[in-house]
CSV table of C-alpha atoms in Angstrom, one decimal:
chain,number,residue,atom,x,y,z
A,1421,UNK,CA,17.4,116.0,26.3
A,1422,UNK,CA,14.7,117.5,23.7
A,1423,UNK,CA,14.6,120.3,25.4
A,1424,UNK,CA,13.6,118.6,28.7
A,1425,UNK,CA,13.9,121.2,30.6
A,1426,UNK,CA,13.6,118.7,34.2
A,1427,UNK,CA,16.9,117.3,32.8
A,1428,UNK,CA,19.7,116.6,35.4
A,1429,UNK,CA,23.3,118.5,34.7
A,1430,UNK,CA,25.4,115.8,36.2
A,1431,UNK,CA,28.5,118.2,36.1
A,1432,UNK,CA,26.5,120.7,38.4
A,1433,UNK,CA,24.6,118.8,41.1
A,1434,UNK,CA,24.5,120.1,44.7
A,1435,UNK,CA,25.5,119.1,47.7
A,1436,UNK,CA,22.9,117.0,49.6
A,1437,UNK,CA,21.8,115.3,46.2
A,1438,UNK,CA,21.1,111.8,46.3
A,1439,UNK,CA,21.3,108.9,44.1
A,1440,UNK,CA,21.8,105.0,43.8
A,1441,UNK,CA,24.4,103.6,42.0
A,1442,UNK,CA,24.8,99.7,42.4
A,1443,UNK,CA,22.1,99.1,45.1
A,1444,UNK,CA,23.4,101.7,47.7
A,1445,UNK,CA,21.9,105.5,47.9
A,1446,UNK,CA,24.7,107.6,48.1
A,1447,UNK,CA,24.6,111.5,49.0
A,1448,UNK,CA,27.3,114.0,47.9
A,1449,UNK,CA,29.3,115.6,51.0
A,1450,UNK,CA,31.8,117.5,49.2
A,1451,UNK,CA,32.4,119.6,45.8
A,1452,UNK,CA,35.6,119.8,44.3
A,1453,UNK,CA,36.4,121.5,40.5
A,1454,UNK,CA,39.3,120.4,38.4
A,1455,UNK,CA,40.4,122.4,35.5
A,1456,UNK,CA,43.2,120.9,33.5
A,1457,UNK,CA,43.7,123.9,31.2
A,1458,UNK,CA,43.5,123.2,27.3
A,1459,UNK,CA,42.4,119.1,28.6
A,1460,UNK,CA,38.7,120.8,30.2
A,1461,UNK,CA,37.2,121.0,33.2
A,1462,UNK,CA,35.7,118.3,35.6
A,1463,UNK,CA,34.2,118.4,39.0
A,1464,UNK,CA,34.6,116.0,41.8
A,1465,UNK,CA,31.8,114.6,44.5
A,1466,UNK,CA,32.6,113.1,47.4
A,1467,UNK,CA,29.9,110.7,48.2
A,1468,UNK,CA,28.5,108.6,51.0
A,1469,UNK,CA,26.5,105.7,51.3
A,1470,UNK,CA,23.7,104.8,54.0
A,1471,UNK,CA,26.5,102.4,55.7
A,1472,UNK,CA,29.0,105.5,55.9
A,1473,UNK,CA,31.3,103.6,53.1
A,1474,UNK,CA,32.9,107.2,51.1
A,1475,UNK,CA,33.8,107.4,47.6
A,1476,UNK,CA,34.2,109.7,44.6
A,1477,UNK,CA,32.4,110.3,41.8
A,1478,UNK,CA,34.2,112.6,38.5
A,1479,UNK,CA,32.2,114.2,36.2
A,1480,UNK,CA,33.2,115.7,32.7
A,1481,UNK,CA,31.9,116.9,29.7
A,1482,UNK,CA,33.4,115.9,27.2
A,1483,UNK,CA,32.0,116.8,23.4
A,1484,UNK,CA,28.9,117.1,24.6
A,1485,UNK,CA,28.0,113.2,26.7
A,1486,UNK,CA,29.4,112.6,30.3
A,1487,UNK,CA,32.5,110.8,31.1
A,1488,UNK,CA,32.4,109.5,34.9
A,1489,UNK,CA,34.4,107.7,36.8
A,1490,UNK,CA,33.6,106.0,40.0
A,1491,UNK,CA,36.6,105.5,42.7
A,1492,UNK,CA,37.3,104.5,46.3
A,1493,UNK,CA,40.5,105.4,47.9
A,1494,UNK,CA,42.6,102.4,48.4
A,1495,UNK,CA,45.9,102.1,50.5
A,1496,UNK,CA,49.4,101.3,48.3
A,1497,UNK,CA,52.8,101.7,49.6
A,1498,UNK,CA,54.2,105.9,48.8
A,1499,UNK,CA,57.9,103.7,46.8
A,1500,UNK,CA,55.1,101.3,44.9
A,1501,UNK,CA,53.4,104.8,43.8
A,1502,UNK,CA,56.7,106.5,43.0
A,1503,UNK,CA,57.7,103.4,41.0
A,1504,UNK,CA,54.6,103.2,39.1
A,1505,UNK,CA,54.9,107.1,37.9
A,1506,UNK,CA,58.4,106.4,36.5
A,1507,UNK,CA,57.9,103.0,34.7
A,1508,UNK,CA,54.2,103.7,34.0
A,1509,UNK,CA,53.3,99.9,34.8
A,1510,UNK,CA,51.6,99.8,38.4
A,1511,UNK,CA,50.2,96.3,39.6
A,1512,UNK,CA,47.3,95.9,41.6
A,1513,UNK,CA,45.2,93.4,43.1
A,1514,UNK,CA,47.2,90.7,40.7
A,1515,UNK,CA,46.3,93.1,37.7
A,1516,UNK,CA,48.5,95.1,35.5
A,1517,UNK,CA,48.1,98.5,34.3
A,1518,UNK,CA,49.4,101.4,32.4
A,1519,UNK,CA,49.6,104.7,32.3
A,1520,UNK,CA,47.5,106.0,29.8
A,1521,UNK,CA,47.0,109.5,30.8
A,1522,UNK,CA,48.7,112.2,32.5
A,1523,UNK,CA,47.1,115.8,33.1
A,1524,UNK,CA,48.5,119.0,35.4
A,1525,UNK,CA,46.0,121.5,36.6
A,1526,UNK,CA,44.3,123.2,39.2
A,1527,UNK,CA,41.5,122.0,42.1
A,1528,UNK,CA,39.4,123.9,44.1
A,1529,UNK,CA,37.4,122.3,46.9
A,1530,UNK,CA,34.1,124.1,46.8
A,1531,UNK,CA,32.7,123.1,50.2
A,1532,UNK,CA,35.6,124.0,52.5
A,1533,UNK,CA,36.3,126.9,50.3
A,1534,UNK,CA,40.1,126.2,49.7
A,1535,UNK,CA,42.4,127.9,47.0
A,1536,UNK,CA,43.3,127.2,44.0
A,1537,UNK,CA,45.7,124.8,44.6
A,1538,UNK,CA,47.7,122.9,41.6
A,1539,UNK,CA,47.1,119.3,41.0
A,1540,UNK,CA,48.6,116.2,38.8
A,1541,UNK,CA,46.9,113.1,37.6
A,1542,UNK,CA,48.2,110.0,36.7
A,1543,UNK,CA,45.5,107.6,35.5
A,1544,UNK,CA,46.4,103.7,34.8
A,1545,UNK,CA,44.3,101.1,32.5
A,1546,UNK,CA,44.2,97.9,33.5
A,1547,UNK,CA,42.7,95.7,30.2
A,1548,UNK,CA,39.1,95.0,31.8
A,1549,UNK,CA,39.4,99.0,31.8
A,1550,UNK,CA,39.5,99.2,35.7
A,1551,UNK,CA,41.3,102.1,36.9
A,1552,UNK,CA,44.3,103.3,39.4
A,1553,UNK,CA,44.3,107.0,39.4
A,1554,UNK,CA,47.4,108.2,41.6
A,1555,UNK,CA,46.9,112.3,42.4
A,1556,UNK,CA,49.7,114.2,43.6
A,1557,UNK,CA,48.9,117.6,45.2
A,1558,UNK,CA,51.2,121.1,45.3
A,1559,UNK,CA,53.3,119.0,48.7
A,1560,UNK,CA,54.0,116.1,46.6
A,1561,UNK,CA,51.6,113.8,48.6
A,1562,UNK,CA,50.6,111.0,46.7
A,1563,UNK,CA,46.8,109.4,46.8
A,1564,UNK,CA,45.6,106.6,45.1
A,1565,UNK,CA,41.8,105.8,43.9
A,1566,UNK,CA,40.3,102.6,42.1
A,1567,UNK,CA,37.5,103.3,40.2
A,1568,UNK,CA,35.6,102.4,36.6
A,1569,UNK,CA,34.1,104.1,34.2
A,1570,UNK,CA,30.3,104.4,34.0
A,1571,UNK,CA,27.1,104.7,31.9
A,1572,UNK,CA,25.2,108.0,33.1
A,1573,UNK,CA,22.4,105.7,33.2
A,1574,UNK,CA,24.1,103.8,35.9
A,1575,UNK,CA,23.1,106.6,38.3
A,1576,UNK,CA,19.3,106.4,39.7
A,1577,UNK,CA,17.1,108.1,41.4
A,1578,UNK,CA,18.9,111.5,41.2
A,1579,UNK,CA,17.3,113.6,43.8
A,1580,UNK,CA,18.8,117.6,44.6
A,1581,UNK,CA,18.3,119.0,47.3
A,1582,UNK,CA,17.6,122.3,45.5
């Protein structure tokens, strides 16, 4: 900021950077990049902690701040998925949300050097503003990540390996 010139793109870290986010140090293992056409670009990081938990960690720029979402993969039944996508009300955990957003694009994981492969989003809003965001890939198989939204100065400690 100010022309900081030691100032940290969060949308192009590497792999091997570090940071802490809620008391944990986590280090990014993986690289993905999302473009979703006229809705931008984001880029993905797989992360993992010092006790081997994994997690992700999105990243867009959006009007020129950060919008980042952090997510674990949780397990949900492929019908309660399928359900959710057609009535757009998916309950979780004894919490209700809504779809909010849906976006089709492309992903690329940059580490294992795949293709271009296409990609479709549906993100659900609980009303604390937790999130379920269900990701279906070019073979219809259906993933499902919990996650929040979070501050940029939620991440500490942001150390590249470069």
């Amino acid at each position: 900021m100010f022309g900081n010139k030691n100032e940290i793109q969060l949308n192009s870290l590497s792999l091997g950077t570090t940071f802490k986010y809620k008391s944990n140090t986590w280090e990014i293992i993986e690289i993905s990049d999302y473009d979703w056409g006229v809705d931008g670009k984001s880029v993905e990081y797989k992360i993992r902690s010092k006790n081997n938990s994994e997690a992700y960690l999105e990243v867009e720029r959006y009007q020129g701040d950060y919008e980042i979402y952090f997510s674990e993969s949780i397990e949900i039944p492929q019908e309660t998925l399928k359900d959710g996508m057609a009535t757009k009300i998916m309950i979780y955990d004894g919490q209700e949300y809504e779809q909010e957003e849906h976006y089709r694009g492309s992903s690329k994981n940059q580490t294992l050097g795949t293709s271009w492969e296409k990609t479709e989003v549906f993100m659900f809003y609980a009303s604390d503003d937790a999130l379920l965001t269900i990701e279906k890939t070019k073979d219809d198989t259906l993933a499902v990540y919990y996650g929040v939204e979070i501050k940029e100065k939620a991440l500490k400690n942001i150390k590249s390996t470069k």
